[in-house]
mmCIF file of C-alpha atoms in Angstrom:
data_model
loop_
_atom_site.group_PDB
_atom_site.id
_atom_site.type_symbol
_atom_site.label_atom_id
_atom_site.label_comp_id
_atom_site.label_asym_id
_atom_site.label_seq_id
_atom_site.Cartn_x
_atom_site.Cartn_y
_atom_site.Cartn_z
ATOM 1 C CA MET C 1164 -0.015 0.000 -0.018
ATOM 2 C CA ALA C 1165 3.021 2.312 0.458
ATOM 3 C CA GLY C 1166 3.846 1.380 -3.149
ATOM 4 C CA VAL C 1167 0.335 2.508 -4.256
ATOM 5 C CA LEU C 1168 1.059 5.992 -2.903
ATOM 6 C CA TYR C 1169 4.343 6.041 -4.888
ATOM 7 C CA ALA C 1170 2.472 4.900 -7.982
ATOM 8 C CA LEU C 1171 -0.034 7.716 -7.747
ATOM 9 C CA VAL C 1172 2.846 10.206 -8.261
ATOM 10 C CA ALA C 1173 4.417 7.969 -10.932
ATOM 11 C CA LEU C 1174 1.204 8.092 -13.009
ATOM 12 C CA GLY C 1175 1.711 11.796 -13.574
ATOM 13 C CA PHE C 1176 5.211 11.189 -14.863
ATOM 14 C CA VAL C 1177 3.983 8.507 -17.228
ATOM 15 C CA LEU C 1178 1.330 10.768 -18.787
ATOM 16 C CA ILE C 1179 3.800 13.629 -19.421
ATOM 17 C CA PHE C 1180 6.400 11.205 -20.774
ATOM 18 C CA LYS C 1181 3.892 9.589 -23.177
ATOM 19 C CA ALA C 1182 2.930 12.985 -24.560
ATOM 20 C CA SER C 1183 6.316 14.657 -24.815
ATOM 21 C CA GLY C 1184 9.020 12.050 -24.250
ATOM 22 C CA ILE C 1185 10.496 13.921 -21.240
ATOM 23 C CA PHE C 1186 10.761 13.179 -17.545
ATOM 24 C CA ASN C 1187 8.676 15.819 -15.849
ATOM 25 C CA TYR C 1188 10.718 16.811 -12.854
ATOM 26 C CA ALA C 1189 7.945 19.133 -11.665
ATOM 27 C CA GLN C 1190 5.374 16.370 -10.950
ATOM 28 C CA GLY C 1191 6.184 16.118 -7.279
ATOM 29 C CA VAL C 1192 5.899 19.893 -6.877
ATOM 30 C CA LEU C 1193 2.552 19.748 -8.684
ATOM 31 C CA ALA C 1194 1.352 17.388 -6.002
ATOM 32 C CA LEU C 1195 2.614 19.806 -3.369
ATOM 33 C CA PHE C 1196 1.072 22.828 -5.053
ATOM 34 C CA ALA C 1197 -2.292 21.075 -5.396
ATOM 35 C CA ALA C 1198 -2.331 20.067 -1.736
ATOM 36 C CA LEU C 1199 -1.366 23.616 -0.639
ATOM 37 C CA THR C 1200 -4.137 25.086 -2.746
ATOM 38 C CA LEU C 1201 -6.725 22.616 -1.479
ATOM 39 C CA VAL C 1202 -5.878 23.441 2.178
ATOM 40 C CA GLY C 1203 -5.928 27.154 1.374
ATOM 41 C CA PHE C 1204 -9.417 26.906 -0.175
ATOM 42 C CA GLN C 1205 -10.715 24.715 2.662
ATOM 43 C CA ASN C 1206 -9.508 27.197 5.342
ATOM 44 C CA GLY C 1207 -10.604 30.285 3.460
ATOM 45 C CA GLN C 1208 -6.978 31.480 3.498
ATOM 46 C CA VAL C 1209 -6.160 34.699 1.685
ATOM 47 C CA PRO C 1210 -3.608 33.970 -1.194
ATOM 48 C CA PHE C 1211 -0.350 35.898 -0.789
ATOM 49 C CA ALA C 1212 -1.457 37.020 2.710
ATOM 50 C CA HIS C 1213 2.089 37.219 3.960
ATOM 51 C CA LEU C 1214 3.237 39.276 1.013
ATOM 52 C CA ILE C 1215 0.215 41.624 1.250
ATOM 53 C CA ASN C 1216 0.742 42.142 5.010
ATOM 54 C CA ALA C 1217 4.469 42.843 4.534
ATOM 55 C CA ILE C 1218 3.870 45.458 1.837
ATOM 56 C CA PHE C 1219 0.720 47.262 3.244
ATOM 57 C CA GLY C 1220 1.222 46.632 7.008
ATOM 58 C CA THR C 1221 -2.152 44.840 7.273
ATOM 59 C CA GLN C 1222 -3.107 41.795 9.325
ATOM 60 C CA ILE C 1223 -5.167 39.913 6.743
ATOM 61 C CA HIS C 1224 -5.044 36.143 6.898
ATOM 62 C CA GLU C 1225 -8.409 34.497 6.224
ATOM 63 C CA PHE C 1226 -11.724 35.421 4.523
ATOM 64 C CA GLY C 1227 -13.684 34.165 7.518
ATOM 65 C CA TRP C 1228 -15.354 31.215 5.779
ATOM 66 C CA HIS C 1229 -14.472 27.564 5.197
ATOM 67 C CA LEU C 1230 -15.364 25.705 2.101
ATOM 68 C CA PRO C 1231 -16.694 22.097 2.116
ATOM 69 C CA ALA C 1232 -14.144 19.483 1.052
ATOM 70 C CA VAL C 1233 -15.935 18.653 -2.241
ATOM 71 C CA VAL C 1234 -16.156 22.297 -3.322
ATOM 72 C CA ALA C 1235 -12.522 22.883 -2.392
ATOM 73 C CA ILE C 1236 -11.422 19.855 -4.379
ATOM 74 C CA LEU C 1237 -13.396 20.984 -7.444
ATOM 75 C CA LEU C 1238 -11.884 24.471 -7.245
ATOM 76 C CA THR C 1239 -8.388 23.055 -6.868
ATOM 77 C CA GLY C 1240 -8.977 20.866 -9.908
ATOM 78 C CA ALA C 1241 -9.955 24.014 -11.902
ATOM 79 C CA VAL C 1242 -6.702 25.719 -10.692
ATOM 80 C CA MET C 1243 -4.635 22.742 -11.874
ATOM 81 C CA VAL C 1244 -6.277 22.887 -15.287
ATOM 82 C CA LEU C 1245 -5.636 26.656 -15.429
ATOM 83 C CA LEU C 1246 -2.055 26.048 -14.452
ATOM 84 C CA ALA C 1247 -1.736 23.486 -17.275
ATOM 85 C CA ILE C 1248 -2.967 26.124 -19.767
ATOM 86 C CA LEU C 1249 -0.436 28.675 -18.426
ATOM 87 C CA ILE C 1250 2.402 26.159 -18.646
ATOM 88 C CA GLU C 1251 1.508 25.448 -22.279
ATOM 89 C CA ARG C 1252 1.176 29.145 -23.190
ATOM 90 C CA LEU C 1253 4.219 30.464 -21.352
ATOM 91 C CA ILE C 1254 6.688 27.520 -21.674
ATOM 92 C CA LEU C 1255 5.759 24.572 -23.871
ATOM 93 C CA LYS C 1256 4.619 26.390 -27.012
ATOM 94 C CA HIS C 1257 8.056 28.044 -27.291
ATOM 95 C CA LEU C 1258 9.808 24.620 -27.052
ATOM 96 C CA VAL C 1259 8.094 22.719 -29.873
ATOM 97 C CA ASN C 1260 10.635 20.484 -31.731
ATOM 98 C CA GLN C 1261 13.392 21.309 -29.212
ATOM 99 C CA ALA C 1262 15.678 18.548 -27.915
ATOM 100 C CA PRO C 1263 14.308 16.519 -24.976
ATOM 101 C CA ILE C 1264 17.029 17.861 -22.682
ATOM 102 C CA ILE C 1265 15.714 21.377 -23.213
ATOM 103 C CA LEU C 1266 12.173 20.299 -22.188
ATOM 104 C CA PHE C 1267 13.610 18.426 -19.180
ATOM 105 C CA MET C 1268 15.508 21.495 -18.001
ATOM 106 C CA ALA C 1269 12.290 23.542 -18.483
ATOM 107 C CA THR C 1270 10.489 21.197 -16.001
ATOM 108 C CA ILE C 1271 13.346 21.610 -13.516
ATOM 109 C CA GLY C 1272 12.905 25.367 -13.688
ATOM 110 C CA LEU C 1273 9.156 25.012 -13.384
ATOM 111 C CA ALA C 1274 9.566 22.828 -10.302
ATOM 112 C CA TYR C 1275 11.640 25.362 -8.423
ATOM 113 C CA PHE C 1276 9.374 28.248 -9.538
ATOM 114 C CA LEU C 1277 6.150 26.451 -8.337
ATOM 115 C CA GLU C 1278 7.807 25.541 -5.052
ATOM 116 C CA GLY C 1279 8.687 29.162 -4.379
ATOM 117 C CA PHE C 1280 5.358 30.434 -5.708
ATOM 118 C CA GLY C 1281 3.400 28.053 -3.497
ATOM 119 C CA ASP C 1282 5.475 29.219 -0.469
ATOM 120 C CA ILE C 1283 4.605 32.903 -1.239
ATOM 121 C CA MET C 1284 1.002 32.146 -2.063
ATOM 122 C CA TRP C 1285 0.029 29.918 0.900
ATOM 123 C CA GLY C 1286 2.900 29.992 3.418
ATOM 124 C CA ALA C 1287 5.604 27.517 4.315
ATOM 125 C CA ASP C 1288 4.140 26.172 7.587
ATOM 126 C CA ILE C 1289 3.051 22.601 7.838
ATOM 127 C CA LYS C 1290 -0.688 22.223 7.228
ATOM 128 C CA LYS C 1291 -3.234 19.604 8.201
ATOM 129 C CA LEU C 1292 -5.256 18.197 5.324
ATOM 130 C CA ASP C 1293 -8.624 16.693 6.163
ATOM 131 C CA VAL C 1294 -11.126 15.975 3.387
ATOM 132 C CA GLY C 1295 -13.103 13.389 5.344
ATOM 133 C CA LEU C 1296 -11.188 10.309 4.209
ATOM 134 C CA PRO C 1297 -11.316 7.438 6.764
ATOM 135 C CA GLN C 1298 -8.197 7.051 8.844
ATOM 136 C CA GLY C 1299 -6.958 4.738 11.576
ATOM 137 C CA ILE C 1300 -6.553 0.941 11.714
ATOM 138 C CA SER C 1301 -9.288 -1.022 9.942
ATOM 139 C CA ASP C 1302 -11.073 -3.193 12.534
ATOM 140 C CA THR C 1303 -12.632 -5.261 9.742
ATOM 141 C CA VAL C 1304 -9.333 -6.220 8.179
ATOM 142 C CA GLU C 1305 -7.797 -6.882 11.614
ATOM 143 C CA SER C 1306 -10.676 -9.203 12.709
ATOM 144 C CA VAL C 1307 -10.833 -11.063 9.367
ATOM 145 C CA THR C 1308 -7.123 -11.692 9.165
ATOM 146 C CA ASP C 1309 -7.059 -12.668 12.862
ATOM 147 C CA SER C 1310 -9.731 -15.286 12.241
ATOM 148 C CA LEU C 1311 -7.943 -16.593 9.109
ATOM 149 C CA PHE C 1312 -4.298 -16.557 10.194
ATOM 150 C CA GLY C 1313 -4.388 -16.386 13.963
ATOM 151 C CA TYR C 1314 -3.032 -12.824 13.963
ATOM 152 C CA GLY C 1315 -4.407 -9.545 12.681
ATOM 153 C CA PHE C 1316 -2.979 -7.259 10.044
ATOM 154 C CA PHE C 1317 -2.918 -3.640 11.078
ATOM 155 C CA ILE C 1318 -3.759 -1.676 7.965
ATOM 156 C CA ASP C 1319 -4.614 2.035 7.811
ATOM 157 C CA ARG C 1320 -7.993 2.673 6.216
ATOM 158 C CA LEU C 1321 -6.414 5.657 4.357
ATOM 159 C CA ASP C 1322 -4.114 3.142 2.596
ATOM 160 C CA ILE C 1323 -7.122 1.007 1.554
ATOM 161 C CA VAL C 1324 -8.859 4.091 0.091
ATOM 162 C CA ALA C 1325 -5.656 5.046 -1.771
ATOM 163 C CA THR C 1326 -5.453 1.513 -3.236
ATOM 164 C CA VAL C 1327 -9.021 1.712 -4.542
ATOM 165 C CA VAL C 1328 -8.576 5.219 -5.953
ATOM 166 C CA ALA C 1329 -5.319 4.266 -7.658
ATOM 167 C CA ALA C 1330 -6.951 1.222 -9.209
ATOM 168 C CA LEU C 1331 -9.831 3.327 -10.570
ATOM 169 C CA LEU C 1332 -7.351 5.891 -11.910
ATOM 170 C CA VAL C 1333 -5.313 3.343 -13.737
ATOM 171 C CA LEU C 1334 -8.371 1.703 -15.231
ATOM 172 C CA SER C 1335 -9.778 5.090 -16.342
ATOM 173 C CA LEU C 1336 -6.496 6.298 -17.847
ATOM 174 C CA THR C 1337 -5.850 2.998 -19.609
ATOM 175 C CA LEU C 1338 -9.302 3.015 -21.192
ATOM 176 C CA PHE C 1339 -8.928 6.692 -22.129
ATOM 177 C CA SER C 1340 -5.485 6.058 -23.710
ATOM 178 C CA GLN C 1341 -6.564 2.995 -25.678
ATOM 179 C CA PHE C 1342 -10.178 3.643 -26.779
ATOM 180 C CA THR C 1343 -10.771 7.370 -27.111
ATOM 181 C CA LYS C 1344 -9.984 9.788 -29.947
ATOM 182 C CA TYR C 1345 -7.885 11.970 -27.754
ATOM 183 C CA GLY C 1346 -6.138 8.997 -26.238
ATOM 184 C CA ARG C 1347 -5.034 7.839 -29.638
ATOM 185 C CA ALA C 1348 -3.970 11.368 -30.481
ATOM 186 C CA LEU C 1349 -1.840 11.423 -27.344
ATOM 187 C CA ARG C 1350 -0.114 8.234 -28.413
ATOM 188 C CA ALA C 1351 0.500 9.625 -31.838
ATOM 189 C CA VAL C 1352 2.115 12.753 -30.375
ATOM 190 C CA ALA C 1353 4.276 10.527 -28.234
ATOM 191 C CA ASP C 1354 5.498 8.561 -31.240
ATOM 192 C CA ASP C 1355 6.317 11.513 -33.461
ATOM 193 C CA HIS C 1356 5.542 15.208 -33.032
ATOM 194 C CA GLN C 1357 6.056 16.131 -36.676
ATOM 195 C CA ALA C 1358 3.974 13.194 -38.001
ATOM 196 C CA ALA C 1359 1.152 14.070 -35.563
ATOM 197 C CA LEU C 1360 1.211 17.742 -36.688
ATOM 198 C CA SER C 1361 1.143 16.650 -40.336
ATOM 199 C CA VAL C 1362 -2.207 14.840 -39.922
ATOM 200 C CA GLY C 1363 -3.858 17.729 -38.112
ATOM 201 C CA ILE C 1364 -3.343 16.873 -34.447
ATOM 202 C CA SER C 1365 -2.848 19.983 -32.357
ATOM 203 C CA LEU C 1366 0.257 19.529 -30.326
ATOM 204 C CA ARG C 1367 -0.651 22.420 -28.087
ATOM 205 C CA PHE C 1368 -4.044 20.998 -27.233
ATOM 206 C CA ILE C 1369 -2.615 17.596 -26.444
ATOM 207 C CA TRP C 1370 -0.065 19.192 -24.111
ATOM 208 C CA VAL C 1371 -2.724 21.208 -22.308
ATOM 209 C CA MET C 1372 -4.888 18.105 -22.012
ATOM 210 C CA VAL C 1373 -2.147 15.876 -20.729
ATOM 211 C CA TRP C 1374 -0.783 18.445 -18.244
ATOM 212 C CA SER C 1375 -4.334 18.957 -17.008
ATOM 213 C CA ILE C 1376 -4.802 15.250 -16.408
ATOM 214 C CA ALA C 1377 -1.356 15.092 -14.766
ATOM 215 C CA GLY C 1378 -2.454 18.021 -12.599
ATOM 216 C CA ILE C 1379 -5.604 16.126 -11.483
ATOM 217 C CA VAL C 1380 -3.500 13.040 -10.784
ATOM 218 C CA ALA C 1381 -1.133 15.226 -8.758
ATOM 219 C CA LEU C 1382 -4.158 16.532 -6.821
ATOM 220 C CA VAL C 1383 -5.172 13.007 -5.904
ATOM 221 C CA ALA C 1384 -1.619 12.135 -4.852
ATOM 222 C CA GLY C 1385 -1.369 15.344 -2.859
ATOM 223 C CA VAL C 1386 -4.654 14.550 -1.062
ATOM 224 C CA MET C 1387 -3.499 11.058 -0.136
ATOM 225 C CA TRP C 1388 0.010 12.059 0.953
ATOM 226 C CA GLY C 1389 -1.160 15.252 2.688
ATOM 227 C CA ALA C 1390 -3.842 13.402 4.651
ATOM 228 C CA LYS C 1391 -1.246 10.790 5.634
ATOM 229 C CA SER C 1392 1.714 12.968 6.696
ATOM 230 C CA GLY C 1393 0.546 16.617 6.492
ATOM 231 C CA VAL C 1394 1.138 19.160 3.758
ATOM 232 C CA GLN C 1395 4.772 20.239 3.972
ATOM 233 C CA PHE C 1396 7.447 21.140 1.427
ATOM 234 C CA SER C 1397 9.137 17.776 1.771
ATOM 235 C CA LEU C 1398 6.061 16.443 -0.079
ATOM 236 C CA SER C 1399 7.739 17.515 -3.346
ATOM 237 C CA LEU C 1400 10.562 15.009 -2.658
ATOM 238 C CA ILE C 1401 8.220 12.036 -3.365
ATOM 239 C CA ALA C 1402 9.132 12.628 -7.012
ATOM 240 C CA LEU C 1403 12.527 11.159 -6.266
ATOM 241 C CA LYS C 1404 10.887 7.950 -4.987
ATOM 242 C CA ALA C 1405 8.673 7.799 -8.040
ATOM 243 C CA LEU C 1406 11.700 7.602 -10.359
ATOM 244 C CA PRO C 1407 12.645 3.974 -9.426
ATOM 245 C CA VAL C 1408 8.950 3.104 -9.798
ATOM 246 C CA LEU C 1409 9.059 4.358 -13.428
ATOM 247 C CA MET C 1410 12.265 2.490 -14.143
ATOM 248 C CA LEU C 1411 10.658 -0.787 -13.001
ATOM 249 C CA GLY C 1412 7.293 -0.317 -14.587
ATOM 250 C CA GLY C 1413 8.427 1.434 -17.768
ATOM 251 C CA PHE C 1414 8.204 5.170 -18.591
ATOM 252 C CA THR C 1415 5.390 4.626 -21.152
ATOM 253 C CA SER C 1416 3.121 2.174 -19.287
ATOM 254 C CA ILE C 1417 0.212 3.340 -17.082
ATOM 255 C CA PRO C 1418 -0.384 -0.132 -15.558
ATOM 256 C CA GLY C 1419 3.428 -0.370 -15.183
ATOM 257 C CA ALA C 1420 3.346 2.556 -12.803
ATOM 258 C CA ILE C 1421 1.149 0.602 -10.411
ATOM 259 C CA VAL C 1422 3.078 -2.652 -10.756
ATOM 260 C CA GLY C 1423 6.427 -0.835 -10.235
ATOM 261 C CA GLY C 1424 4.976 0.960 -7.227
ATOM 262 C CA LEU C 1425 3.825 -2.305 -5.675
ATOM 263 C CA ILE C 1426 7.192 -3.936 -6.246
ATOM 264 C CA ILE C 1427 9.070 -0.928 -4.664
ATOM 265 C CA GLY C 1428 6.646 -0.529 -1.789
ATOM 266 C CA MET C 1429 6.503 -4.201 -0.860
ATOM 267 C CA GLY C 1430 10.154 -4.843 -1.594
ATOM 268 C CA GLU C 1431 11.526 -2.029 0.619
ATOM 269 C CA LYS C 1432 9.330 -3.087 3.588
ATOM 270 C CA LEU C 1433 10.215 -6.739 3.345
ATOM 271 C CA PHE C 1434 13.947 -5.989 2.751
ATOM 272 C CA GLU C 1435 13.954 -3.755 5.791
ATOM 273 C CA PHE C 1436 12.229 -6.380 7.905
ATOM 274 C CA PHE C 1437 14.298 -9.375 6.936
ATOM 275 C CA VAL C 1438 17.714 -7.938 5.861
ATOM 276 C CA GLY C 1439 17.798 -4.535 7.564
ATOM 277 C CA PRO C 1440 18.658 -5.823 11.075
ATOM 278 C CA MET C 1441 21.662 -7.690 9.651
ATOM 279 C CA ILE C 1442 23.247 -4.660 7.992
ATOM 280 C CA GLY C 1443 22.273 -1.889 10.419
ATOM 281 C CA GLY C 1444 18.836 -0.879 9.109
ATOM 282 C CA ALA C 1445 17.763 2.200 7.159
ATOM 283 C CA THR C 1446 17.617 0.163 3.985
ATOM 284 C CA GLU C 1447 14.360 1.857 2.855
ATOM 285 C CA ASN C 1448 16.378 4.914 1.893
ATOM 286 C CA TRP C 1449 18.338 3.129 -0.838
ATOM 287 C CA PHE C 1450 16.646 -0.162 -1.633
ATOM 288 C CA ALA C 1451 14.460 1.305 -4.427
ATOM 289 C CA TYR C 1452 17.475 2.884 -6.179
ATOM 290 C CA VAL C 1453 19.609 -0.211 -6.111
ATOM 291 C CA LEU C 1454 16.687 -2.225 -7.532
ATOM 292 C CA ALA C 1455 16.256 0.402 -10.267
ATOM 293 C CA LEU C 1456 19.997 0.248 -11.033
ATOM 294 C CA LEU C 1457 19.709 -3.477 -11.562
ATOM 295 C CA PHE C 1458 16.821 -2.977 -13.956
ATOM 296 C CA LEU C 1459 18.772 -0.348 -15.860
ATOM 297 C CA VAL C 1460 21.593 -2.856 -16.398
ATOM 298 C CA PHE C 1461 19.507 -5.909 -17.353
ATOM 299 C CA ARG C 1462 16.141 -4.453 -18.621
ATOM 300 C CA PRO C 1463 16.377 -0.712 -19.198
ATOM 301 C CA GLN C 1464 12.931 -0.411 -20.754
ATOM 302 C CA GLY C 1465 11.317 -1.775 -17.550
ATOM 303 C CA LEU C 1466 8.725 -4.480 -17.177
ATOM 304 C CA PHE C 1467 6.124 -2.967 -19.444
ATOM 305 C CA GLY C 1468 7.948 -0.207 -21.246
ATOM 306 C CA GLU C 1469 8.423 -0.131 -25.015
ATOM 307 C CA ARG C 1470 11.793 -1.261 -26.300
ATOM 308 C CA ILE C 1471 12.934 1.471 -28.671
ATOM 309 C CA ILE C 1472 15.377 0.496 -31.431
ATOM 310 C CA GLU C 1473 16.898 3.266 -33.545
ATOM 311 C CA ARG C 1474 18.382 2.231 -36.864
ATOM 312 C CA VAL C 1475 21.022 4.369 -38.486
#
């Protein structure tokens, strides 16, 4: 279930990579920005309150009202779509047909900008995120496993919700990618930008669409991670843990993101439990990267990724 949370972030990376062929370094920061915006809407926080107060000497912090969780989530989703449009208009449209490294560097710049912008907009303090998701140990799972195995499994209900949500996301995105007009257009853009443009596919529209979907996925990941550990700026670092997930599952496979996440999540926990005590512990910090390195050596395309052969 820890792996499912990693996979939620990895899904956003896969979507961007399928559309543009680049690793979107900003995906982790998108999850942070979405979670910060959601908490801000829920609490009725005034955007840029610290900056306004510093400039004008005021003491404005909140509007005095609190939005329901559903309304706040819908508004945050709209903000992520608006952000996708701005990213396309201000950054991506100027980088059409540029080398992948240029696009990758642009996402690094975007990540640092959004992190600082989120700090100025909503403040850098740790925030509690509560959208009504069930939390705490599941008594049902504990009692059922106790009756079956003689001992109970202590599983957080939030992890169960995250598992169900991730499964629904993967199913929806897979169906969208395979059986819809825009999904096929997305795959065409991923294969060849020039060829897609030549048959009338709007590269700019596809980028707005896929960044919007990635923003919604980032919102879901931000909600799950924020509810689990609070909304703080270390949330953006989950992008680093999603990278081994992508290497295992394959950069172009939506189901592969889930499978890779499950392997990483389960593998690091079991390795820490069985091998950790023998070598001093703290293996969870590096297990995923060592496993990813092995995959890079023996199967660089991952379990479900496409093997690309270039002939000269």
